[in-house]
PDB file of C-alpha atoms in Angstrom:
ATOM      1  CA  MET A  40     -32.367 -10.975 -10.665  1.00 40.00           C
ATOM      2  CA  LEU A  41     -30.306 -10.179 -13.759  1.00 34.00           C
ATOM      3  CA  THR A  42     -29.713  -6.628 -12.472  1.00 41.00           C
ATOM      4  CA  LEU A  43     -28.353  -7.971  -9.196  1.00 42.00           C
ATOM      5  CA  MET A  44     -25.982 -10.296 -11.046  1.00 42.00           C
ATOM      6  CA  LEU A  45     -24.718  -7.434 -13.212  1.00 41.00           C
ATOM      7  CA  ASN A  46     -24.223  -5.205 -10.180  1.00 48.00           C
ATOM      8  CA  LYS A  47     -22.262  -7.969  -8.434  1.00 49.00           C
ATOM      9  CA  THR A  48     -20.062  -8.374 -11.527  1.00 50.00           C
ATOM     10  CA  ASP A  49     -19.461  -4.609 -11.743  1.00 57.00           C
ATOM     11  CA  LEU A  50     -18.334  -4.566  -8.102  1.00 72.00           C
ATOM     12  CA  THR A  51     -15.737  -7.308  -8.653  1.00 81.00           C
ATOM     13  CA  PRO A  52     -12.556  -5.672 -10.004  1.00 87.00           C
ATOM     14  CA  ALA A  53     -10.654  -7.324 -12.819  1.00 88.00           C
ATOM     15  CA  SER A  54      -7.414  -6.529 -11.048  1.00 91.00           C
ATOM     16  CA  PHE A  55      -5.903  -4.867  -8.003  1.00 94.00           C
ATOM     17  CA  ILE A  56      -3.020  -2.419  -7.729  1.00 93.00           C
ATOM     18  CA  LEU A  57      -0.413  -3.362  -5.126  1.00 94.00           C
ATOM     19  CA  ASN A  58       0.954  -0.014  -4.011  1.00 90.00           C
ATOM     20  CA  GLY A  59       4.047  -1.276  -2.198  1.00 89.00           C
ATOM     21  CA  ILE A  60       4.869   0.580   1.023  1.00 89.00           C
ATOM     22  CA  PRO A  61       2.797   3.772   1.229  1.00 84.00           C
ATOM     23  CA  GLY A  62       4.705   6.861   2.306  1.00 83.00           C
ATOM     24  CA  LEU A  63       8.034   5.310   1.350  1.00 85.00           C
ATOM     25  CA  GLU A  64       7.622   5.230  -2.431  1.00 84.00           C
ATOM     26  CA  ASP A  65      10.806   7.274  -2.954  1.00 86.00           C
ATOM     27  CA  MET A  66      12.772   4.673  -0.992  1.00 88.00           C
ATOM     28  CA  HIS A  67      11.419   1.587  -2.766  1.00 90.00           C
ATOM     29  CA  VAL A  68      14.662   0.993  -4.650  1.00 91.00           C
ATOM     30  CA  TRP A  69      16.721   1.186  -1.459  1.00 93.00           C
ATOM     31  CA  ILE A  70      14.275  -1.032   0.440  1.00 91.00           C
ATOM     32  CA  SER A  71      14.513  -3.589  -2.351  1.00 93.00           C
ATOM     33  CA  PHE A  72      18.203  -4.331  -1.644  1.00 94.00           C
ATOM     34  CA  PRO A  73      17.710  -5.960   1.796  1.00 93.00           C
ATOM     35  CA  PHE A  74      14.585  -7.684   0.462  1.00 94.00           C
ATOM     36  CA  CYS A  75      16.501  -9.106  -2.496  1.00 95.00           C
ATOM     37  CA  SER A  76      19.521 -10.080  -0.372  1.00 95.00           C
ATOM     38  CA  MET A  77      17.361 -11.905   2.165  1.00 94.00           C
ATOM     39  CA  TYR A  78      15.450 -13.653  -0.626  1.00 95.00           C
ATOM     40  CA  VAL A  79      18.674 -14.901  -2.224  1.00 95.00           C
ATOM     41  CA  VAL A  80      19.953 -16.165   1.145  1.00 94.00           C
ATOM     42  CA  ALA A  81      16.589 -17.863   1.786  1.00 95.00           C
ATOM     43  CA  MET A  82      16.573 -19.584  -1.616  1.00 95.00           C
ATOM     44  CA  VAL A  83      20.185 -20.759  -1.421  1.00 94.00           C
ATOM     45  CA  GLY A  84      19.990 -21.792   2.232  1.00 93.00           C
ATOM     46  CA  ASN A  85      16.711 -23.702   2.053  1.00 95.00           C
ATOM     47  CA  CYS A  86      17.533 -25.380  -1.275  1.00 95.00           C
ATOM     48  CA  GLY A  87      20.873 -26.375   0.258  1.00 93.00           C
ATOM     49  CA  LEU A  88      19.151 -27.882   3.311  1.00 93.00           C
ATOM     50  CA  LEU A  89      16.749 -29.826   1.100  1.00 94.00           C
ATOM     51  CA  TYR A  90      19.703 -31.141  -0.918  1.00 92.00           C
ATOM     52  CA  LEU A  91      21.572 -32.220   2.219  1.00 92.00           C
ATOM     53  CA  VAL A  92      18.585 -33.994   3.745  1.00 92.00           C
ATOM     54  CA  ARG A  93      17.868 -35.730   0.429  1.00 91.00           C
ATOM     55  CA  TYR A  94      21.361 -37.032  -0.320  1.00 88.00           C
ATOM     56  CA  GLU A  95      23.188 -37.323   3.026  1.00 89.00           C
ATOM     57  CA  ASP A  96      22.464 -40.639   4.742  1.00 87.00           C
ATOM     58  CA  SER A  97      23.487 -39.271   8.147  1.00 86.00           C
ATOM     59  CA  LEU A  98      20.575 -36.798   7.951  1.00 89.00           C
ATOM     60  CA  HIS A  99      17.916 -39.431   7.264  1.00 90.00           C
ATOM     61  CA  ARG A 100      16.393 -38.961  10.699  1.00 91.00           C
ATOM     62  CA  PRO A 101      13.046 -37.524  11.906  1.00 92.00           C
ATOM     63  CA  MET A 102      14.517 -34.201  13.048  1.00 91.00           C
ATOM     64  CA  TYR A 103      15.931 -33.474   9.601  1.00 93.00           C
ATOM     65  CA  TYR A 104      12.810 -34.653   7.781  1.00 95.00           C
ATOM     66  CA  PHE A 105      10.862 -32.043   9.750  1.00 95.00           C
ATOM     67  CA  LEU A 106      13.569 -29.506   8.925  1.00 93.00           C
ATOM     68  CA  ALA A 107      13.139 -30.359   5.231  1.00 95.00           C
ATOM     69  CA  MET A 108       9.383 -29.708   5.573  1.00 96.00           C
ATOM     70  CA  LEU A 109      10.169 -26.348   7.157  1.00 95.00           C
ATOM     71  CA  SER A 110      12.583 -25.466   4.342  1.00 95.00           C
ATOM     72  CA  PHE A 111      10.050 -26.390   1.652  1.00 96.00           C
ATOM     73  CA  THR A 112       7.376 -24.334   3.399  1.00 96.00           C
ATOM     74  CA  ASP A 113       9.712 -21.344   3.678  1.00 95.00           C
ATOM     75  CA  LEU A 114      10.581 -21.554  -0.020  1.00 95.00           C
ATOM     76  CA  VAL A 115       6.906 -21.462  -1.017  1.00 95.00           C
ATOM     77  CA  ILE A 116       6.117 -18.560   1.329  1.00 94.00           C
ATOM     78  CA  CYS A 117       8.883 -16.210   0.185  1.00 92.00           C
ATOM     79  CA  SER A 118       8.570 -17.211  -3.500  1.00 94.00           C
ATOM     80  CA  SER A 119       4.835 -16.412  -3.389  1.00 94.00           C
ATOM     81  CA  THR A 120       5.433 -12.808  -2.354  1.00 93.00           C
ATOM     82  CA  ILE A 121       8.973 -11.458  -2.771  1.00 93.00           C
ATOM     83  CA  PRO A 122       9.302 -11.649  -6.607  1.00 94.00           C
ATOM     84  CA  LYS A 123       6.114  -9.590  -6.929  1.00 93.00           C
ATOM     85  CA  ALA A 124       7.338  -7.124  -4.280  1.00 93.00           C
ATOM     86  CA  LEU A 125      10.646  -6.707  -6.134  1.00 93.00           C
ATOM     87  CA  SER A 126       8.809  -6.132  -9.420  1.00 94.00           C
ATOM     88  CA  ILE A 127       6.880  -3.336  -7.680  1.00 93.00           C
ATOM     89  CA  PHE A 128      10.054  -1.776  -6.247  1.00 92.00           C
ATOM     90  CA  TRP A 129      12.147  -2.069  -9.409  1.00 93.00           C
ATOM     91  CA  PHE A 130       9.785  -1.892 -12.379  1.00 90.00           C
ATOM     92  CA  HIS A 131       6.538  -0.473 -10.918  1.00 89.00           C
ATOM     93  CA  PHE A 132       4.632  -3.589 -12.033  1.00 91.00           C
ATOM     94  CA  LYS A 133       1.870  -3.074  -9.519  1.00 91.00           C
ATOM     95  CA  GLU A 134      -1.104  -4.714 -11.202  1.00 93.00           C
ATOM     96  CA  ILE A 135      -2.280  -8.180 -10.151  1.00 94.00           C
ATOM     97  CA  SER A 136      -5.430  -9.861 -11.433  1.00 94.00           C
ATOM     98  CA  PHE A 137      -8.247 -10.660  -9.030  1.00 94.00           C
ATOM     99  CA  ASP A 138      -7.746 -14.421  -9.382  1.00 93.00           C
ATOM    100  CA  GLU A 139      -3.962 -14.117  -9.005  1.00 94.00           C
ATOM    101  CA  CYS A 140      -4.531 -12.068  -5.878  1.00 94.00           C
ATOM    102  CA  LEU A 141      -6.768 -14.790  -4.407  1.00 94.00           C
ATOM    103  CA  ALA A 142      -4.205 -17.450  -5.346  1.00 95.00           C
ATOM    104  CA  GLN A 143      -1.385 -15.491  -3.701  1.00 95.00           C
ATOM    105  CA  MET A 144      -3.520 -15.011  -0.590  1.00 94.00           C
ATOM    106  CA  PHE A 145      -4.243 -18.750  -0.480  1.00 95.00           C
ATOM    107  CA  PHE A 146      -0.584 -19.792  -0.768  1.00 95.00           C
ATOM    108  CA  VAL A 147       0.659 -17.223   1.754  1.00 93.00           C
ATOM    109  CA  HIS A 148      -1.877 -18.082   4.447  1.00 93.00           C
ATOM    110  CA  THR A 149      -1.853 -21.845   3.818  1.00 95.00           C
ATOM    111  CA  PHE A 150       1.914 -22.180   4.070  1.00 94.00           C
ATOM    112  CA  THR A 151       2.331 -19.767   6.984  1.00 93.00           C
ATOM    113  CA  GLY A 152      -0.168 -21.992   8.769  1.00 93.00           C
ATOM    114  CA  MET A 153       1.817 -25.034   7.698  1.00 95.00           C
ATOM    115  CA  GLU A 154       5.034 -23.449   8.962  1.00 94.00           C
ATOM    116  CA  SER A 155       3.436 -23.000  12.372  1.00 94.00           C
ATOM    117  CA  GLY A 156       2.362 -26.645  12.296  1.00 95.00           C
ATOM    118  CA  VAL A 157       5.841 -27.856  11.346  1.00 95.00           C
ATOM    119  CA  LEU A 158       7.373 -25.861  14.219  1.00 94.00           C
ATOM    120  CA  MET A 159       4.893 -27.595  16.513  1.00 95.00           C
ATOM    121  CA  LEU A 160       5.881 -31.014  15.091  1.00 95.00           C
ATOM    122  CA  MET A 161       9.558 -30.172  15.623  1.00 93.00           C
ATOM    123  CA  ALA A 162       8.792 -29.363  19.271  1.00 93.00           C
ATOM    124  CA  LEU A 163       7.105 -32.751  19.631  1.00 93.00           C
ATOM    125  CA  ASP A 164      10.139 -34.344  17.962  1.00 93.00           C
ATOM    126  CA  ARG A 165      12.471 -32.766  20.550  1.00 91.00           C
ATOM    127  CA  TYR A 166      10.117 -33.883  23.331  1.00 92.00           C
ATOM    128  CA  VAL A 167      10.219 -37.516  22.176  1.00 92.00           C
ATOM    129  CA  ALA A 168      14.002 -37.397  21.584  1.00 89.00           C
ATOM    130  CA  ILE A 169      14.761 -36.061  25.076  1.00 88.00           C
ATOM    131  CA  CYS A 170      12.024 -37.680  27.168  1.00 88.00           C
ATOM    132  CA  TYR A 171      11.840 -41.057  25.369  1.00 89.00           C
ATOM    133  CA  PRO A 172      15.251 -41.492  23.679  1.00 87.00           C
ATOM    134  CA  LEU A 173      15.093 -45.303  23.577  1.00 88.00           C
ATOM    135  CA  ARG A 174      11.721 -45.285  21.816  1.00 91.00           C
ATOM    136  CA  TYR A 175      12.505 -42.355  19.501  1.00 91.00           C
ATOM    137  CA  SER A 176      12.995 -44.375  16.322  1.00 88.00           C
ATOM    138  CA  ILE A 177       9.995 -46.568  17.147  1.00 92.00           C
ATOM    139  CA  ILE A 178       7.575 -43.681  17.727  1.00 93.00           C
ATOM    140  CA  LEU A 179       8.680 -41.411  14.859  1.00 93.00           C
ATOM    141  CA  THR A 180       8.856 -43.800  11.928  1.00 93.00           C
ATOM    142  CA  ASN A 181       8.898 -42.580   8.328  1.00 93.00           C
ATOM    143  CA  PRO A 182       5.176 -43.370   7.755  1.00 94.00           C
ATOM    144  CA  VAL A 183       4.258 -41.488  10.935  1.00 95.00           C
ATOM    145  CA  ILE A 184       6.338 -38.472   9.847  1.00 95.00           C
ATOM    146  CA  ALA A 185       4.708 -38.500   6.390  1.00 94.00           C
ATOM    147  CA  LYS A 186       1.213 -38.627   7.927  1.00 96.00           C
ATOM    148  CA  LEU A 187       2.000 -35.792  10.342  1.00 95.00           C
ATOM    149  CA  GLY A 188       3.319 -33.640   7.498  1.00 94.00           C
ATOM    150  CA  LEU A 189       0.268 -34.371   5.327  1.00 95.00           C
ATOM    151  CA  ALA A 190      -2.118 -33.649   8.206  1.00 96.00           C
ATOM    152  CA  THR A 191      -0.379 -30.314   8.840  1.00 95.00           C
ATOM    153  CA  PHE A 192      -0.697 -29.324   5.182  1.00 94.00           C
ATOM    154  CA  LEU A 193      -4.350 -30.410   4.947  1.00 95.00           C
ATOM    155  CA  ARG A 194      -5.200 -28.538   8.138  1.00 95.00           C
ATOM    156  CA  GLY A 195      -3.817 -25.301   6.723  1.00 92.00           C
ATOM    157  CA  MET A 196      -5.362 -25.789   3.281  1.00 94.00           C
ATOM    158  CA  LEU A 197      -8.854 -26.691   4.524  1.00 95.00           C
ATOM    159  CA  LEU A 198      -8.951 -23.799   6.983  1.00 94.00           C
ATOM    160  CA  ILE A 199      -7.701 -21.256   4.417  1.00 94.00           C
ATOM    161  CA  ILE A 200      -9.922 -22.275   1.467  1.00 94.00           C
ATOM    162  CA  PRO A 201     -12.950 -20.440   2.988  1.00 93.00           C
ATOM    163  CA  PHE A 202     -10.895 -17.217   2.920  1.00 91.00           C
ATOM    164  CA  THR A 203     -10.981 -17.236  -0.879  1.00 91.00           C
ATOM    165  CA  PHE A 204     -14.769 -17.686  -0.988  1.00 91.00           C
ATOM    166  CA  LEU A 205     -15.382 -15.113   1.766  1.00 92.00           C
ATOM    167  CA  THR A 206     -13.206 -12.618  -0.116  1.00 92.00           C
ATOM    168  CA  LYS A 207     -14.634 -13.381  -3.547  1.00 90.00           C
ATOM    169  CA  ARG A 208     -18.244 -12.836  -2.424  1.00 88.00           C
ATOM    170  CA  LEU A 209     -17.581  -9.259  -1.280  1.00 91.00           C
ATOM    171  CA  PRO A 210     -18.571  -6.212  -3.345  1.00 91.00           C
ATOM    172  CA  TYR A 211     -15.608  -3.896  -3.954  1.00 90.00           C
ATOM    173  CA  CYS A 212     -16.531  -0.231  -4.295  1.00 87.00           C
ATOM    174  CA  ARG A 213     -13.672   1.450  -2.404  1.00 83.00           C
ATOM    175  CA  GLY A 214     -11.246   1.289  -5.290  1.00 83.00           C
ATOM    176  CA  ASN A 215      -8.791  -1.416  -6.220  1.00 89.00           C
ATOM    177  CA  VAL A 216      -5.569  -0.045  -4.684  1.00 91.00           C
ATOM    178  CA  ILE A 217      -4.082  -2.279  -1.964  1.00 91.00           C
ATOM    179  CA  SER A 218      -1.558  -0.510   0.239  1.00 87.00           C
ATOM    180  CA  HIS A 219       0.653  -3.550   0.534  1.00 89.00           C
ATOM    181  CA  THR A 220       3.282  -5.544  -1.344  1.00 92.00           C
ATOM    182  CA  TYR A 221       1.143  -8.705  -1.502  1.00 93.00           C
ATOM    183  CA  CYS A 222      -2.492  -9.762  -1.199  1.00 92.00           C
ATOM    184  CA  ASP A 223      -3.182 -10.181   2.478  1.00 88.00           C
ATOM    185  CA  HIS A 224      -6.678 -11.304   3.458  1.00 89.00           C
ATOM    186  CA  MET A 225      -7.642  -8.295   5.566  1.00 85.00           C
ATOM    187  CA  SER A 226      -5.924  -5.798   3.249  1.00 86.00           C
ATOM    188  CA  VAL A 227      -8.127  -7.014   0.388  1.00 91.00           C
ATOM    189  CA  ALA A 228     -11.301  -7.299   2.508  1.00 90.00           C
ATOM    190  CA  LYS A 229     -10.987  -3.693   3.708  1.00 87.00           C
ATOM    191  CA  LEU A 230     -11.496  -2.501   0.117  1.00 91.00           C
ATOM    192  CA  SER A 231     -15.025  -3.877   0.244  1.00 90.00           C
ATOM    193  CA  CYS A 232     -18.068  -1.741   0.959  1.00 88.00           C
ATOM    194  CA  GLY A 233     -19.864  -4.829   2.242  1.00 86.00           C
ATOM    195  CA  ASN A 234     -19.951  -6.370   5.687  1.00 88.00           C
ATOM    196  CA  ILE A 235     -16.529  -7.883   6.448  1.00 90.00           C
ATOM    197  CA  LYS A 236     -17.374  -8.913  10.007  1.00 90.00           C
ATOM    198  CA  VAL A 237     -17.520 -12.568   8.940  1.00 92.00           C
ATOM    199  CA  ASN A 238     -14.058 -12.265   7.364  1.00 91.00           C
ATOM    200  CA  ALA A 239     -12.597 -10.698  10.505  1.00 87.00           C
ATOM    201  CA  VAL A 240     -14.216 -13.232  12.862  1.00 91.00           C
ATOM    202  CA  TYR A 241     -13.213 -16.195  10.715  1.00 93.00           C
ATOM    203  CA  GLY A 242      -9.656 -14.853  10.424  1.00 88.00           C
ATOM    204  CA  LEU A 243      -9.432 -14.575  14.201  1.00 86.00           C
ATOM    205  CA  MET A 244     -10.853 -18.082  14.595  1.00 91.00           C
ATOM    206  CA  VAL A 245      -8.318 -19.560  12.155  1.00 92.00           C
ATOM    207  CA  ALA A 246      -5.471 -17.753  13.928  1.00 87.00           C
ATOM    208  CA  LEU A 247      -6.582 -19.307  17.220  1.00 87.00           C
ATOM    209  CA  LEU A 248      -7.106 -22.769  15.720  1.00 90.00           C
ATOM    210  CA  ILE A 249      -3.672 -22.794  14.070  1.00 92.00           C
ATOM    211  CA  GLY A 250      -1.413 -20.419  15.974  1.00 88.00           C
ATOM    212  CA  GLY A 251      -3.080 -20.817  19.372  1.00 90.00           C
ATOM    213  CA  PHE A 252      -3.155 -24.619  19.201  1.00 93.00           C
ATOM    214  CA  ASP A 253       0.430 -24.858  17.943  1.00 94.00           C
ATOM    215  CA  ILE A 254       1.780 -22.470  20.584  1.00 92.00           C
ATOM    216  CA  LEU A 255      -0.040 -24.449  23.280  1.00 94.00           C
ATOM    217  CA  CYS A 256       1.536 -27.703  22.045  1.00 93.00           C
ATOM    218  CA  ILE A 257       4.993 -26.084  21.825  1.00 93.00           C
ATOM    219  CA  THR A 258       4.634 -24.688  25.353  1.00 92.00           C
ATOM    220  CA  VAL A 259       3.553 -28.046  26.784  1.00 93.00           C
ATOM    221  CA  SER A 260       6.362 -29.846  24.924  1.00 91.00           C
ATOM    222  CA  TYR A 261       9.053 -27.506  26.231  1.00 90.00           C
ATOM    223  CA  THR A 262       7.620 -27.604  29.741  1.00 90.00           C
ATOM    224  CA  MET A 263       7.988 -31.390  29.695  1.00 91.00           C
ATOM    225  CA  ILE A 264      11.463 -31.084  28.130  1.00 88.00           C
ATOM    226  CA  LEU A 265      12.535 -28.617  30.819  1.00 86.00           C
ATOM    227  CA  ARG A 266      11.332 -30.934  33.579  1.00 88.00           C
ATOM    228  CA  ALA A 267      13.192 -33.884  32.027  1.00 85.00           C
ATOM    229  CA  VAL A 268      16.418 -31.913  31.509  1.00 82.00           C
ATOM    230  CA  VAL A 269      16.449 -30.431  35.010  1.00 81.00           C
ATOM    231  CA  SER A 270      16.116 -33.937  36.467  1.00 80.00           C
ATOM    232  CA  LEU A 271      19.316 -35.068  34.731  1.00 73.00           C
ATOM    233  CA  SER A 272      22.187 -35.527  37.170  1.00 71.00           C
ATOM    234  CA  SER A 273      25.009 -34.678  34.756  1.00 73.00           C
ATOM    235  CA  ALA A 274      25.662 -31.041  33.846  1.00 75.00           C
ATOM    236  CA  ASP A 275      27.109 -32.135  30.489  1.00 76.00           C
ATOM    237  CA  ALA A 276      23.960 -34.116  29.730  1.00 69.00           C
ATOM    238  CA  ARG A 277      21.784 -31.090  30.573  1.00 74.00           C
ATOM    239  CA  GLN A 278      23.890 -28.817  28.373  1.00 78.00           C
ATOM    240  CA  LYS A 279      23.753 -31.296  25.478  1.00 75.00           C
ATOM    241  CA  ALA A 280      19.980 -31.652  25.806  1.00 71.00           C
ATOM    242  CA  PHE A 281      19.487 -27.885  25.846  1.00 73.00           C
ATOM    243  CA  SER A 282      21.806 -27.416  22.856  1.00 77.00           C
ATOM    244  CA  THR A 283      19.657 -29.734  20.707  1.00 75.00           C
ATOM    245  CA  CYS A 284      16.731 -27.328  21.240  1.00 81.00           C
ATOM    246  CA  THR A 285      18.557 -24.038  20.644  1.00 83.00           C
ATOM    247  CA  ALA A 286      18.072 -23.874  16.877  1.00 82.00           C
ATOM    248  CA  HIS A 287      14.384 -24.754  17.167  1.00 84.00           C
ATOM    249  CA  ILE A 288      13.799 -22.094  19.837  1.00 85.00           C
ATOM    250  CA  CYS A 289      15.435 -19.505  17.547  1.00 85.00           C
ATOM    251  CA  ALA A 290      13.158 -20.612  14.683  1.00 87.00           C
ATOM    252  CA  ILE A 291      10.116 -20.169  16.938  1.00 88.00           C
ATOM    253  CA  VAL A 292      11.202 -16.644  17.920  1.00 86.00           C
ATOM    254  CA  PHE A 293      11.876 -15.640  14.295  1.00 84.00           C
ATOM    255  CA  SER A 294       8.481 -16.960  13.172  1.00 87.00           C
ATOM    256  CA  TYR A 295       6.082 -15.945  15.921  1.00 86.00           C
ATOM    257  CA  SER A 296       7.422 -12.523  17.005  1.00 80.00           C
ATOM    258  CA  PRO A 297       6.687 -10.645  13.745  1.00 78.00           C
ATOM    259  CA  ALA A 298       3.586 -12.809  13.182  1.00 76.00           C
ATOM    260  CA  PHE A 299       1.980 -11.646  16.425  1.00 74.00           C
ATOM    261  CA  PHE A 300       2.859  -8.023  15.757  1.00 73.00           C
ATOM    262  CA  SER A 301       1.460  -8.195  12.217  1.00 69.00           C
ATOM    263  CA  PHE A 302      -1.741  -9.974  13.257  1.00 67.00           C
ATOM    264  CA  PHE A 303      -2.684  -7.742  16.175  1.00 67.00           C
ATOM    265  CA  SER A 304      -1.600  -4.464  14.579  1.00 65.00           C
ATOM    266  CA  HIS A 305      -3.778  -5.241  11.551  1.00 60.00           C
ATOM    267  CA  ARG A 306      -6.854  -5.679  13.736  1.00 60.00           C
ATOM    268  CA  PHE A 307      -6.313  -3.379  16.697  1.00 61.00           C
ATOM    269  CA  GLY A 308      -3.558  -0.890  15.824  1.00 57.00           C
ATOM    270  CA  ASP A 309      -4.711   0.763  12.601  1.00 59.00           C
ATOM    271  CA  HIS A 310      -4.849   4.215  14.195  1.00 64.00           C
ATOM    272  CA  ILE A 311      -1.678   3.807  16.276  1.00 70.00           C
ATOM    273  CA  ILE A 312       0.888   2.112  14.020  1.00 72.00           C
ATOM    274  CA  PRO A 313       1.817   3.782  10.681  1.00 78.00           C
ATOM    275  CA  PRO A 314       0.793   1.698   7.633  1.00 77.00           C
ATOM    276  CA  SER A 315       4.384   1.648   6.373  1.00 81.00           C
ATOM    277  CA  CYS A 316       5.564   0.093   9.653  1.00 82.00           C
ATOM    278  CA  HIS A 317       2.861  -2.545   9.507  1.00 80.00           C
ATOM    279  CA  ILE A 318       3.679  -3.483   5.908  1.00 87.00           C
ATOM    280  CA  ILE A 319       7.426  -3.698   6.567  1.00 87.00           C
ATOM    281  CA  VAL A 320       6.832  -5.968   9.562  1.00 85.00           C
ATOM    282  CA  ALA A 321       4.407  -8.094   7.518  1.00 85.00           C
ATOM    283  CA  ASN A 322       7.147  -8.609   4.926  1.00 88.00           C
ATOM    284  CA  ILE A 323       9.712  -9.360   7.630  1.00 87.00           C
ATOM    285  CA  TYR A 324       7.266 -11.954   8.954  1.00 86.00           C
ATOM    286  CA  LEU A 325       7.417 -13.705   5.571  1.00 89.00           C
ATOM    287  CA  LEU A 326      11.146 -13.134   4.907  1.00 91.00           C
ATOM    288  CA  LEU A 327      12.902 -13.468   8.257  1.00 90.00           C
ATOM    289  CA  PRO A 328      12.146 -17.157   9.035  1.00 91.00           C
ATOM    290  CA  PRO A 329      13.119 -18.421   5.533  1.00 93.00           C
ATOM    291  CA  THR A 330      16.332 -16.376   5.715  1.00 93.00           C
ATOM    292  CA  MET A 331      17.397 -17.190   9.265  1.00 91.00           C
ATOM    293  CA  ASN A 332      16.291 -20.821   9.670  1.00 91.00           C
ATOM    294  CA  PRO A 333      18.965 -22.304   7.345  1.00 90.00           C
ATOM    295  CA  VAL A 334      21.626 -20.057   8.919  1.00 87.00           C
ATOM    296  CA  VAL A 335      20.680 -20.977  12.491  1.00 88.00           C
ATOM    297  CA  TYR A 336      20.385 -24.695  11.794  1.00 87.00           C
ATOM    298  CA  GLY A 337      23.605 -24.639   9.792  1.00 82.00           C
ATOM    299  CA  VAL A 338      25.495 -22.981  12.642  1.00 80.00           C
ATOM    300  CA  LYS A 339      23.886 -24.755  15.596  1.00 81.00           C
ATOM    301  CA  THR A 340      23.544 -28.311  14.222  1.00 83.00           C
ATOM    302  CA  LYS A 341      26.798 -30.287  14.181  1.00 82.00           C
ATOM    303  CA  GLN A 342      25.583 -32.914  11.687  1.00 86.00           C
ATOM    304  CA  ILE A 343      24.644 -30.249   9.132  1.00 87.00           C
ATOM    305  CA  ARG A 344      27.955 -28.430   9.628  1.00 85.00           C
ATOM    306  CA  ASP A 345      29.833 -31.696   9.105  1.00 83.00           C
ATOM    307  CA  CYS A 346      27.909 -32.437   5.892  1.00 85.00           C
ATOM    308  CA  VAL A 347      28.582 -28.950   4.529  1.00 81.00           C
ATOM    309  CA  LEU A 348      32.293 -29.216   5.374  1.00 81.00           C
ATOM    310  CA  LYS A 349      32.452 -32.655   3.730  1.00 80.00           C
ATOM    311  CA  ILE A 350      30.929 -31.288   0.530  1.00 78.00           C
ATOM    312  CA  LEU A 351      33.210 -28.243   0.529  1.00 74.00           C
ATOM    313  CA  SER A 352      36.306 -30.378   1.140  1.00 76.00           C
ATOM    314  CA  GLY A 353      35.216 -32.697  -1.689  1.00 68.00           C
ATOM    315  CA  ILE A 354      34.907 -29.738  -4.039  1.00 65.00           C
ATOM    316  CA  LYS A 355      38.309 -28.440  -2.939  1.00 59.00           C
ATOM    317  CA  ASP A 356      39.939 -31.863  -3.448  1.00 60.00           C
ATOM    318  CA  SER A 357      38.424 -32.249  -6.919  1.00 61.00           C
ATOM    319  CA  LYS A 358      39.748 -28.821  -7.907  1.00 59.00           C
ATOM    320  CA  SER A 359      43.243 -29.610  -6.619  1.00 59.00           C
ATOM    321  CA  HIS A 360      43.254 -32.928  -8.525  1.00 59.00           C
ATOM    322  CA  SER A 361      42.137 -31.200 -11.736  1.00 59.00           C
ATOM    323  CA  ILE A 362      44.984 -28.716 -11.404  1.00 58.00           C
TER     324      ILE A 362
END
């Protein structure tokens, strides 16, 4: 029994080596510039949205509370991965402890699942706003919004926690070098010489429970929205209703397109898609939504534009008075 315990300990590495983007090591510094630029835009944009929703009374509405949840989720996702990726590109700090790797994996997968859930809640919000406008404020009260947000977070957390135990139980005898910029569940599991079938099946099941369920709800919501909008007699009313959904549709495209590519290529395209392509897309999956969501909502949402202009004009007036 003691021998088995010692063998298990020997097969659990103290740390992993994140190798960045294999095959493109000479270009790491150049690749880091768009990564860093997108990260800065994501941090500034999402922190700015959180500030606006917190302090602007005109944005104290369900739609913007959900947007604040999305911004918070995006901040956690990109901050869990990009600083480490930049340290690999710039300083060759590739080592990450086993426990830190599990923690990074937990945060990445939990909050990507939460982001999917928030996008689903935002689709339901648009459905209620367009199909039941008179009951909108009655249905989506602050307590209801808080409960929906908490349920979305708990769903992601409870479904992802088993990943850490399934990964920790594996024996690792294929080295400790991960060809990635962060600790992804399957990238870590593939270093094991044990049976990872349970990991793969559970990962697929979680993807269906989170992504599949959320996409189904989004599809049903927009089908009902489309039916309601088409039935409107006024062309202006139809255009206004569609315009309220534009930013959310863009957010869905930015989130799910690279997510699907990353998920299916990891499981079914190992011998077709170059590893460097897969890893770049996986990073885009984590970086693109946090970068683009604040930009899209800032451009497409009149209330947010007005708040930003009011703040900028206030800053400009204070400077002119000081002069």
